[in-house]
């Protein structure tokens, strides 16, 4: 295996007196599709939010593309990262949120072009062309001029996926992308993510409660509880023959729910 | 006679009609002072709100102190300070400008709170999405947060525009001939205070009702999701 594109090295995260991540060790190889599952409050979303630099870490080191994310190297030592270092590192990552977080005052196309123009320095024309291609990919080319509130939740989430892709990230983070959707809209969003997983060499990290979907698209499934990875493995093995008691309990509870 | 216009004191109604054009001159000054003051307050208030939101305490803390000072000291004192003290340091402004500036300063502190509330009402997810897309804090504020905050704050802004108009009469104490000042001069010269002061009250009432109606109309016509960017 080549160097991992994501590496958590004994990462701790505390909110006040609450420990969310507890000496977490975790690696993802380039191009790998990894699903993180676990009970709520287990820290699975926190892993994504730390990678997207929306939450800082309390202990340890996170590496992205071999570089420390929350630190900078200075004379052989690690010092806390500056905002410019974080800005540079963020370019590698894109994130899709549970609540979409589209910009409600911008048209669908403008949602996709704003950051490429401002951050990557693309011309409006280039950004539009690229934006329309991406909208076509998620099946929404005809919705370019609408505003987000005119779309269904499933359509909004597909736009949000296209918006993240417009920044050409190497790593895509999906934070419960279908949890806020009506059941009949889940499928269309999953189809887009599945297509991405199959046709692109993107590294993908997915937090979800949809076990069947996790099984379909992942190279590896990680079960996290109490801020640590308790069990991980290829989806077939993981779902049919979980080793740990906790994993079995969790899968049992969540599959009984569905 | 004032502004070259004569009055007729034969009876109250004739008197009222004859001084109406004079009062309108005063009203014009009042409106100018209110609008200019409000413009200063809108610009300065936004600057204060933005500086208060800066994470670095060395910037946000002094800004808070200044805003608090402007809000918690009487307008009259601030006005006197600008009008009587600044000239001692060689800065002499016409009474009208001094007055509008004093109004603008005090209201900038109020408006900075309005901006702050509007900015904080924009969901956290918007900041997070902007950060995930690597937009700079400046671009995030100008292009993502502000366009969504402004429609939310228009009603409160309208209320402060009405309030600033009602504070303009204070400027009469530094010789600005706005509506109330003009009415008082008419009273002083004719010994009839009843008619001009009643008229000033009536004019203010009409003005305020109209403004409230306008703000309600404007609020209804605003897009709730923000200033659209195509």
Coordinates of C-alpha atoms in Angstrom, one line a residue:
Chain A
X1 CA 0.0 0.0 0.0
X2 CA 1.3 3.5 -0.9
X3 CA 1.2 6.2 1.7
X4 CA -2.3 6.9 3.0
X5 CA -4.0 10.1 1.7
X6 CA -5.6 10.5 5.1
X7 CA -4.0 9.5 8.4
X8 CA -5.2 10.2 11.9
X9 CA -2.4 9.6 14.4
X10 CA -3.6 9.3 18.0
X11 CA -6.1 12.1 17.5
X12 CA -8.1 13.3 20.4
X13 CA -11.0 15.7 20.4
X14 CA -12.7 17.1 23.4
X15 CA -15.5 19.6 23.7
X16 CA -15.1 20.9 27.3
X17 CA -15.2 17.8 29.4
X18 CA -16.7 15.6 26.7
X19 CA -14.3 13.4 24.9
X20 CA -15.5 12.8 21.3
X21 CA -12.4 11.2 19.8
X22 CA -10.1 9.3 22.0
X23 CA -6.6 8.6 20.5
X24 CA -8.1 7.7 17.2
X25 CA -5.8 6.0 14.6
X26 CA -7.3 5.8 11.2
X27 CA -6.0 5.6 7.6
X28 CA -7.5 5.9 4.2
X29 CA -5.6 5.0 1.0
X30 CA -5.8 7.2 -2.1
X31 CA -8.9 6.3 -4.1
X32 CA -10.4 4.2 -1.3
X33 CA -14.1 4.5 -0.5
X34 CA -14.6 4.2 3.2
X35 CA -17.8 4.3 5.2
X36 CA -17.9 5.2 8.8
X37 CA -20.8 3.9 10.9
X38 CA -21.6 4.1 14.6
X39 CA -24.1 5.3 17.1
X40 CA -24.9 9.0 17.3
X41 CA -22.4 10.9 19.4
X42 CA -19.7 8.4 18.5
X43 CA -17.6 11.0 16.8
X44 CA -18.1 9.9 13.2
X45 CA -19.2 13.3 11.9
X46 CA -16.4 14.9 13.9
X47 CA -13.9 13.0 11.9
X48 CA -15.2 14.6 8.7
X49 CA -15.5 18.0 10.3
X50 CA -11.9 17.8 11.5
X51 CA -10.8 17.0 8.0
X52 CA -12.8 19.9 6.5
X53 CA -11.2 22.1 9.1
X54 CA -14.6 23.0 10.7
X55 CA -13.4 21.6 14.0
X56 CA -9.8 21.7 15.4
X57 CA -8.2 18.8 17.2
X58 CA -7.2 18.5 20.8
X59 CA -4.3 16.0 20.5
X60 CA -2.4 14.0 17.9
X61 CA -1.7 14.8 14.3
X62 CA -3.9 14.5 11.2
X63 CA -2.2 14.1 7.8
X64 CA -3.8 14.8 4.5
X65 CA -1.8 14.0 1.4
X66 CA 1.2 13.4 3.6
X67 CA 1.1 16.9 5.1
X68 CA 0.0 17.7 8.6
X69 CA -3.5 19.3 8.4
X70 CA -3.7 21.1 11.7
X71 CA 0.0 21.7 12.0
X72 CA 2.8 23.2 10.0
X73 CA 6.4 22.0 10.0
X74 CA 8.8 24.6 11.4
X75 CA 12.4 23.6 11.9
X76 CA 11.5 20.0 12.4
X77 CA 8.8 20.8 14.9
X78 CA 5.0 20.9 14.4
X79 CA 3.4 24.2 15.2
X80 CA -0.3 25.0 15.0
X81 CA -1.4 25.7 11.4
X82 CA -1.8 29.2 10.2
X83 CA -5.0 30.2 8.3
X84 CA -3.1 30.2 5.0
X85 CA -1.9 26.7 5.6
X86 CA -5.5 25.6 6.3
X87 CA -6.7 27.4 3.2
X88 CA -4.2 25.5 1.1
X89 CA -5.0 22.2 2.6
X90 CA -8.7 22.7 2.3
X91 CA -8.3 22.7 -1.5
X92 CA -7.8 18.9 -1.3
X93 CA -11.2 18.4 0.3
X94 CA -14.8 18.8 -0.6
X95 CA -17.8 18.2 1.8
X96 CA -21.4 17.4 1.4
X97 CA -23.5 18.3 4.4
X98 CA -26.6 16.6 5.9
X99 CA -28.6 19.8 5.5
X100 CA -27.2 20.7 2.0
X101 CA -26.2 24.2 3.0
X102 CA -26.7 25.6 -0.5
X103 CA -26.5 29.4 -0.7
X104 CA -30.3 30.2 -0.9
X105 CA -29.8 33.6 -2.5
X106 CA -27.8 32.2 -5.5
X107 CA -29.1 30.4 -8.5
X108 CA -28.1 26.7 -8.7
X109 CA -25.5 27.5 -11.3
X110 CA -24.1 30.5 -9.2
X111 CA -23.8 28.1 -6.3
X112 CA -21.5 26.0 -8.5
X113 CA -19.5 28.9 -9.9
X114 CA -19.0 31.3 -7.0
X115 CA -16.1 29.5 -5.3
X116 CA -14.3 28.4 -8.5
X117 CA -14.3 32.0 -9.6
X118 CA -13.3 33.5 -6.3
X119 CA -10.9 30.8 -5.0
X120 CA -9.5 29.0 -8.1
X121 CA -9.5 32.2 -10.2
X122 CA -11.5 30.7 -13.1
X123 CA -13.2 33.1 -15.5
X124 CA -17.0 33.3 -15.2
X125 CA -17.3 31.6 -18.6
X126 CA -15.0 28.7 -17.6
X127 CA -16.8 28.3 -14.3
X128 CA -20.2 28.2 -16.0
X129 CA -19.1 25.7 -18.5
X130 CA -17.7 23.4 -15.8
X131 CA -20.7 24.1 -13.6
X132 CA -23.1 23.0 -16.4
X133 CA -21.1 19.8 -17.0
X134 CA -21.4 18.9 -13.3
X135 CA -25.1 19.7 -13.2
X136 CA -25.5 17.5 -16.2
X137 CA -23.6 14.8 -14.4
X138 CA -26.0 14.9 -11.4
X139 CA -29.0 15.1 -13.8
X140 CA -30.0 18.7 -13.2
X141 CA -28.8 20.6 -16.2
X142 CA -32.3 22.0 -16.7
X143 CA -32.4 23.5 -13.2
X144 CA -29.4 25.8 -13.6
X145 CA -31.4 29.0 -13.4
X146 CA -33.6 28.1 -10.5
X147 CA -33.0 29.0 -6.8
X148 CA -32.5 26.2 -4.3
X149 CA -35.9 26.6 -2.6
X150 CA -37.5 25.8 -5.9
X151 CA -35.9 22.3 -5.9
X152 CA -36.8 19.2 -3.9
X153 CA -34.5 18.1 -1.1
X154 CA -33.0 15.3 -3.3
X155 CA -32.3 17.8 -6.1
X156 CA -30.7 20.3 -3.6
X157 CA -28.4 17.6 -2.3
X158 CA -27.4 16.7 -5.8
X159 CA -26.6 20.3 -6.5
X160 CA -24.5 20.4 -3.2
X161 CA -22.5 17.4 -4.5
X162 CA -21.9 19.1 -7.8
X163 CA -20.9 22.3 -5.9
X164 CA -18.3 20.4 -3.9
X165 CA -17.0 18.7 -7.0
X166 CA -16.6 22.1 -8.8
X167 CA -13.6 22.8 -6.6
X168 CA -11.9 19.6 -7.9
X169 CA -11.1 18.0 -4.6
X170 CA -9.1 14.8 -4.3
X171 CA -11.1 13.7 -1.2
X172 CA -14.9 13.9 -0.9
X173 CA -16.5 13.9 2.5
X174 CA -20.2 12.9 2.8
X175 CA -21.7 13.7 6.2
X176 CA -25.0 11.7 6.4
X177 CA -26.0 13.0 2.9
X178 CA -29.4 11.4 2.9
X179 CA -30.5 11.7 6.5
X180 CA -32.5 14.9 6.0
X181 CA -34.3 13.6 2.9
X182 CA -37.8 12.1 2.6
X183 CA -37.5 8.4 2.0
X184 CA -38.5 8.6 -1.7
X185 CA -35.7 11.0 -2.4
X186 CA -32.9 9.0 -0.9
X187 CA -32.4 6.8 -4.0
X188 CA -31.6 9.6 -6.4
X189 CA -28.9 11.0 -4.2
X190 CA -27.4 7.6 -3.5
X191 CA -27.4 7.0 -7.3
X192 CA -25.2 10.1 -7.8
X193 CA -22.8 9.1 -5.0
X194 CA -22.6 5.5 -6.3
X195 CA -21.8 6.8 -9.8
X196 CA -19.1 8.9 -8.4
X197 CA -17.7 6.0 -6.5
X198 CA -17.7 3.8 -9.6
X199 CA -16.5 6.2 -12.2
X200 CA -14.0 8.4 -10.4
X201 CA -10.7 7.7 -8.6
X202 CA -11.8 10.2 -5.9
X203 CA -11.1 9.2 -2.3
X204 CA -14.4 9.1 -0.5
X205 CA -15.3 9.1 3.1
X206 CA -19.0 8.6 4.0
X207 CA -20.9 8.8 7.2
X208 CA -24.3 7.1 6.9
X209 CA -27.0 5.1 8.6
X210 CA -27.9 3.4 5.3
X211 CA -26.3 0.0 5.8
X212 CA -27.2 -1.4 2.4
X213 CA -25.8 1.6 0.7
X214 CA -22.6 1.4 2.7
X215 CA -22.3 -2.2 1.8
X216 CA -22.7 -1.4 -1.9
X217 CA -20.3 1.4 -2.4
X218 CA -17.5 0.9 0.2
X219 CA -14.2 -0.8 -0.1
X220 CA -14.0 -0.8 3.7
X221 CA -16.5 -0.2 6.6
X222 CA -15.4 1.2 9.9
X223 CA -17.4 0.9 13.1
X224 CA -16.7 3.7 15.6
X225 CA -17.9 3.9 19.1
X226 CA -16.6 6.0 22.0
X227 CA -14.2 7.9 19.9
X228 CA -12.3 4.9 18.6
X229 CA -12.5 2.5 15.7
X230 CA -13.8 -0.7 17.2
X231 CA -13.9 -2.8 14.1
X232 CA -13.2 -2.5 10.4
X233 CA -13.2 -4.6 7.3
X234 CA -14.4 -5.3 3.8
X235 CA -18.2 -4.8 3.7
X236 CA -19.0 -8.4 2.9
X237 CA -17.1 -9.7 5.8
X238 CA -18.1 -6.8 8.1
X239 CA -21.8 -7.2 7.7
X240 CA -22.1 -10.9 7.5
X241 CA -19.6 -11.9 10.1
X242 CA -18.9 -9.0 12.6
X243 CA -16.4 -10.0 15.2
X244 CA -17.0 -7.6 18.0
X245 CA -20.0 -7.9 20.4
X246 CA -20.6 -4.1 20.1
X247 CA -20.7 -4.2 16.3
X248 CA -23.2 -7.0 16.4
X249 CA -25.4 -5.1 18.8
X250 CA -25.2 -2.0 16.7
X251 CA -25.9 -3.7 13.4
X252 CA -28.7 -5.6 15.1
X253 CA -30.4 -2.5 16.4
X254 CA -30.0 -0.5 13.2
X255 CA -31.1 -3.3 10.8
X256 CA -34.1 -4.0 13.0
X257 CA -35.0 -0.3 12.6
X258 CA -34.9 -0.4 8.8
Chain B
X1 CA -41.8 86.9 8.7
X2 CA -39.4 84.0 8.2
X3 CA -37.5 82.9 5.1
X4 CA -39.2 85.9 3.4
X5 CA -42.6 84.5 4.0
X6 CA -45.2 86.6 5.9
X7 CA -47.7 85.2 8.3
X8 CA -51.3 86.3 8.9
X9 CA -52.4 86.1 12.6
X10 CA -56.0 87.2 12.1
X11 CA -57.3 83.8 13.2
X12 CA -55.8 80.4 13.9
X13 CA -56.8 78.8 10.6
X14 CA -55.5 81.6 8.5
X15 CA -52.4 81.7 10.7
X16 CA -51.9 77.9 10.2
X17 CA -52.2 78.1 6.4
X18 CA -49.9 81.1 6.2
X19 CA -47.1 79.4 8.2
X20 CA -47.4 76.0 6.5
X21 CA -44.9 76.9 3.7
X22 CA -42.4 78.1 6.4
X23 CA -42.8 74.8 8.3
X24 CA -42.3 72.9 5.1
X25 CA -38.9 74.6 4.8
X26 CA -38.1 73.3 8.3
X27 CA -39.4 69.9 7.4
X28 CA -37.1 69.8 4.4
X29 CA -34.1 70.4 6.7
X30 CA -35.4 67.8 9.1
X31 CA -35.6 65.2 6.4
X32 CA -32.2 66.1 5.0
X33 CA -30.6 65.8 8.5
X34 CA -32.4 62.5 9.1
X35 CA -31.4 60.9 5.8
X36 CA -27.8 62.2 5.9
X37 CA -27.5 61.0 9.6
X38 CA -29.0 57.7 8.7
X39 CA -26.6 57.2 5.8
X40 CA -23.7 57.9 8.1
X41 CA -25.2 55.4 10.6
X42 CA -25.7 52.7 8.0
X43 CA -22.1 52.8 6.7
X44 CA -20.5 53.3 10.1
X45 CA -22.8 50.8 11.7
X46 CA -21.7 48.1 9.2
X47 CA -18.1 48.9 9.9
X48 CA -18.7 48.6 13.7
X49 CA -20.6 45.3 13.2
X50 CA -17.9 43.8 11.0
X51 CA -15.1 44.9 13.5
X52 CA -17.1 43.6 16.4
X53 CA -17.3 40.2 14.7
X54 CA -13.5 40.0 14.1
X55 CA -12.2 37.0 16.2
X56 CA -9.1 38.9 17.3
X57 CA -9.9 40.6 20.6
X58 CA -7.5 43.4 20.0
X59 CA -9.9 44.6 17.3
X60 CA -13.3 43.5 18.6
X61 CA -12.9 44.7 22.1
X62 CA -12.1 48.4 21.5
X63 CA -14.9 48.4 18.9
X64 CA -17.3 47.2 21.5
X65 CA -16.2 49.9 23.9
X66 CA -16.7 52.6 21.3
X67 CA -20.1 51.3 20.3
X68 CA -21.2 51.0 23.9
X69 CA -20.0 54.6 24.6
X70 CA -21.9 55.9 21.6
X71 CA -25.1 54.1 22.7
X72 CA -25.0 54.9 26.4
X73 CA -24.3 58.6 26.4
X74 CA -27.1 61.0 25.6
X75 CA -27.3 62.3 22.1
X76 CA -27.4 65.9 23.4
X77 CA -24.0 65.5 25.1
X78 CA -22.5 64.0 21.9
X79 CA -24.0 66.9 20.0
X80 CA -22.6 69.5 22.3
X81 CA -19.2 67.8 22.3
X82 CA -19.0 67.9 18.5
X83 CA -20.4 71.5 18.3
X84 CA -18.5 73.2 21.2
X85 CA -15.4 71.0 21.8
X86 CA -14.2 70.1 18.3
X87 CA -13.8 73.8 17.3
X88 CA -11.2 74.1 20.2
X89 CA -9.2 71.6 18.2
X90 CA -9.6 73.6 15.1
X91 CA -12.3 71.4 13.5
X92 CA -15.2 73.7 12.7
X93 CA -18.2 72.2 10.9
X94 CA -21.4 74.0 10.0
X95 CA -24.2 73.4 12.5
X96 CA -26.2 71.2 10.1
X97 CA -23.3 68.9 9.3
X98 CA -22.4 68.7 13.0
X99 CA -26.0 67.7 13.8
X100 CA -26.2 65.1 11.1
X101 CA -22.9 63.7 12.2
X102 CA -24.0 63.5 15.8
X103 CA -27.1 61.6 14.8
X104 CA -25.2 59.3 12.5
X105 CA -22.6 58.5 15.2
X106 CA -25.2 57.6 17.9
X107 CA -27.3 55.6 15.5
X108 CA -24.3 53.8 14.0
X109 CA -24.0 52.1 17.4
X110 CA -27.7 51.1 17.3
X111 CA -27.5 49.9 13.7
X112 CA -24.4 47.9 14.4
X113 CA -26.5 45.8 16.8
X114 CA -29.2 45.4 14.1
X115 CA -26.5 44.2 11.6
X116 CA -25.1 41.9 14.3
X117 CA -28.5 40.3 14.9
X118 CA -29.1 39.9 11.2
X119 CA -25.7 38.4 10.6
X120 CA -26.1 36.0 13.5
X121 CA -29.5 34.9 12.2
X122 CA -27.8 33.4 9.1
X123 CA -27.5 29.7 9.8
X124 CA -24.1 28.3 10.8
X125 CA -24.2 25.9 7.9
X126 CA -23.8 28.8 5.5
X127 CA -20.5 29.7 7.2
X128 CA -19.4 26.1 7.1
X129 CA -20.3 25.6 3.4
X130 CA -18.3 28.8 2.6
X131 CA -15.4 27.5 4.6
X132 CA -15.5 24.1 2.9
X133 CA -15.4 25.9 -0.4
X134 CA -12.3 27.8 0.8
X135 CA -13.9 31.2 0.4
X136 CA -12.0 33.9 2.3
X137 CA -13.6 35.4 5.4
X138 CA -14.1 38.6 3.4
X139 CA -15.8 36.9 0.4
X140 CA -17.9 34.9 2.8
X141 CA -19.1 38.1 4.6
X142 CA -19.8 40.1 1.5
X143 CA -21.2 37.5 -0.8
X144 CA -22.7 34.8 1.4
X145 CA -23.7 36.3 4.8
X146 CA -24.6 39.9 4.1
X147 CA -27.0 39.3 1.2
X148 CA -28.9 36.9 3.4
X149 CA -28.7 39.2 6.5
X150 CA -30.0 42.4 4.8
X151 CA -33.6 41.3 4.1
X152 CA -33.9 40.2 7.7
X153 CA -32.8 43.6 9.1
X154 CA -34.9 45.9 6.8
X155 CA -37.9 46.2 9.3
X156 CA -35.6 47.1 12.2
X157 CA -33.7 49.5 10.0
X158 CA -37.0 51.2 9.1
X159 CA -37.9 51.6 12.7
X160 CA -34.5 53.3 13.3
X161 CA -35.1 55.6 10.4
X162 CA -38.3 56.8 12.0
X163 CA -36.5 57.1 15.4
X164 CA -33.7 59.2 13.9
X165 CA -36.3 61.5 12.3
X166 CA -37.9 62.0 15.7
X167 CA -34.5 62.9 17.2
X168 CA -33.8 65.6 14.7
X169 CA -35.5 68.4 16.8
X170 CA -32.5 68.1 19.2
X171 CA -30.4 69.8 16.6
X172 CA -32.4 73.0 17.1
X173 CA -30.3 73.6 20.3
X174 CA -27.3 74.1 18.1
X175 CA -29.2 76.6 15.8
X176 CA -30.2 74.2 13.0
X177 CA -33.4 75.5 11.6
X178 CA -35.3 72.2 11.3
X179 CA -39.0 71.8 11.8
X180 CA -39.2 72.3 15.5
X181 CA -36.7 75.2 15.5
X182 CA -38.7 77.0 12.9
X183 CA -42.0 76.4 14.8
X184 CA -40.4 77.8 18.0
X185 CA -39.2 81.0 16.2
X186 CA -42.7 81.5 14.8
X187 CA -44.1 81.1 18.4
X188 CA -41.5 83.5 19.8
X189 CA -42.4 86.2 17.3
X190 CA -46.2 85.8 17.3
X191 CA -46.7 84.7 20.9
X192 CA -48.8 81.9 19.4
X193 CA -47.2 78.6 20.2
X194 CA -50.3 76.6 20.1
X195 CA -50.7 76.6 16.3
X196 CA -47.1 76.0 15.1
X197 CA -46.3 73.3 17.8
X198 CA -49.6 71.5 17.1
X199 CA -48.8 71.5 13.4
X200 CA -45.3 70.1 14.1
X201 CA -46.9 67.3 16.1
X202 CA -49.3 66.6 13.3
X203 CA -46.6 66.7 10.6
X204 CA -44.5 64.2 12.6
X205 CA -47.5 61.9 13.1
X206 CA -48.2 61.9 9.3
X207 CA -44.6 61.3 8.6
X208 CA -44.2 58.4 11.0
X209 CA -47.4 56.7 9.8
X210 CA -46.3 57.0 6.2
X211 CA -42.8 55.6 7.0
X212 CA -44.3 52.7 8.9
X213 CA -46.6 51.9 6.0
X214 CA -43.6 52.1 3.6
X215 CA -41.5 49.8 5.7
X216 CA -44.3 47.2 5.9
X217 CA -44.7 47.3 2.1
X218 CA -41.0 47.0 1.6
X219 CA -40.7 44.1 4.0
X220 CA -43.4 42.2 2.2
X221 CA -41.8 42.6 -1.2
X222 CA -38.4 41.5 -0.1
X223 CA -37.1 38.1 -1.1
X224 CA -36.9 36.1 2.2
X225 CA -33.9 34.0 1.1
X226 CA -31.6 37.0 0.5
X227 CA -30.6 39.5 -2.2
X228 CA -30.7 37.2 -5.3
X229 CA -27.4 36.7 -7.2
X230 CA -28.0 35.2 -10.6

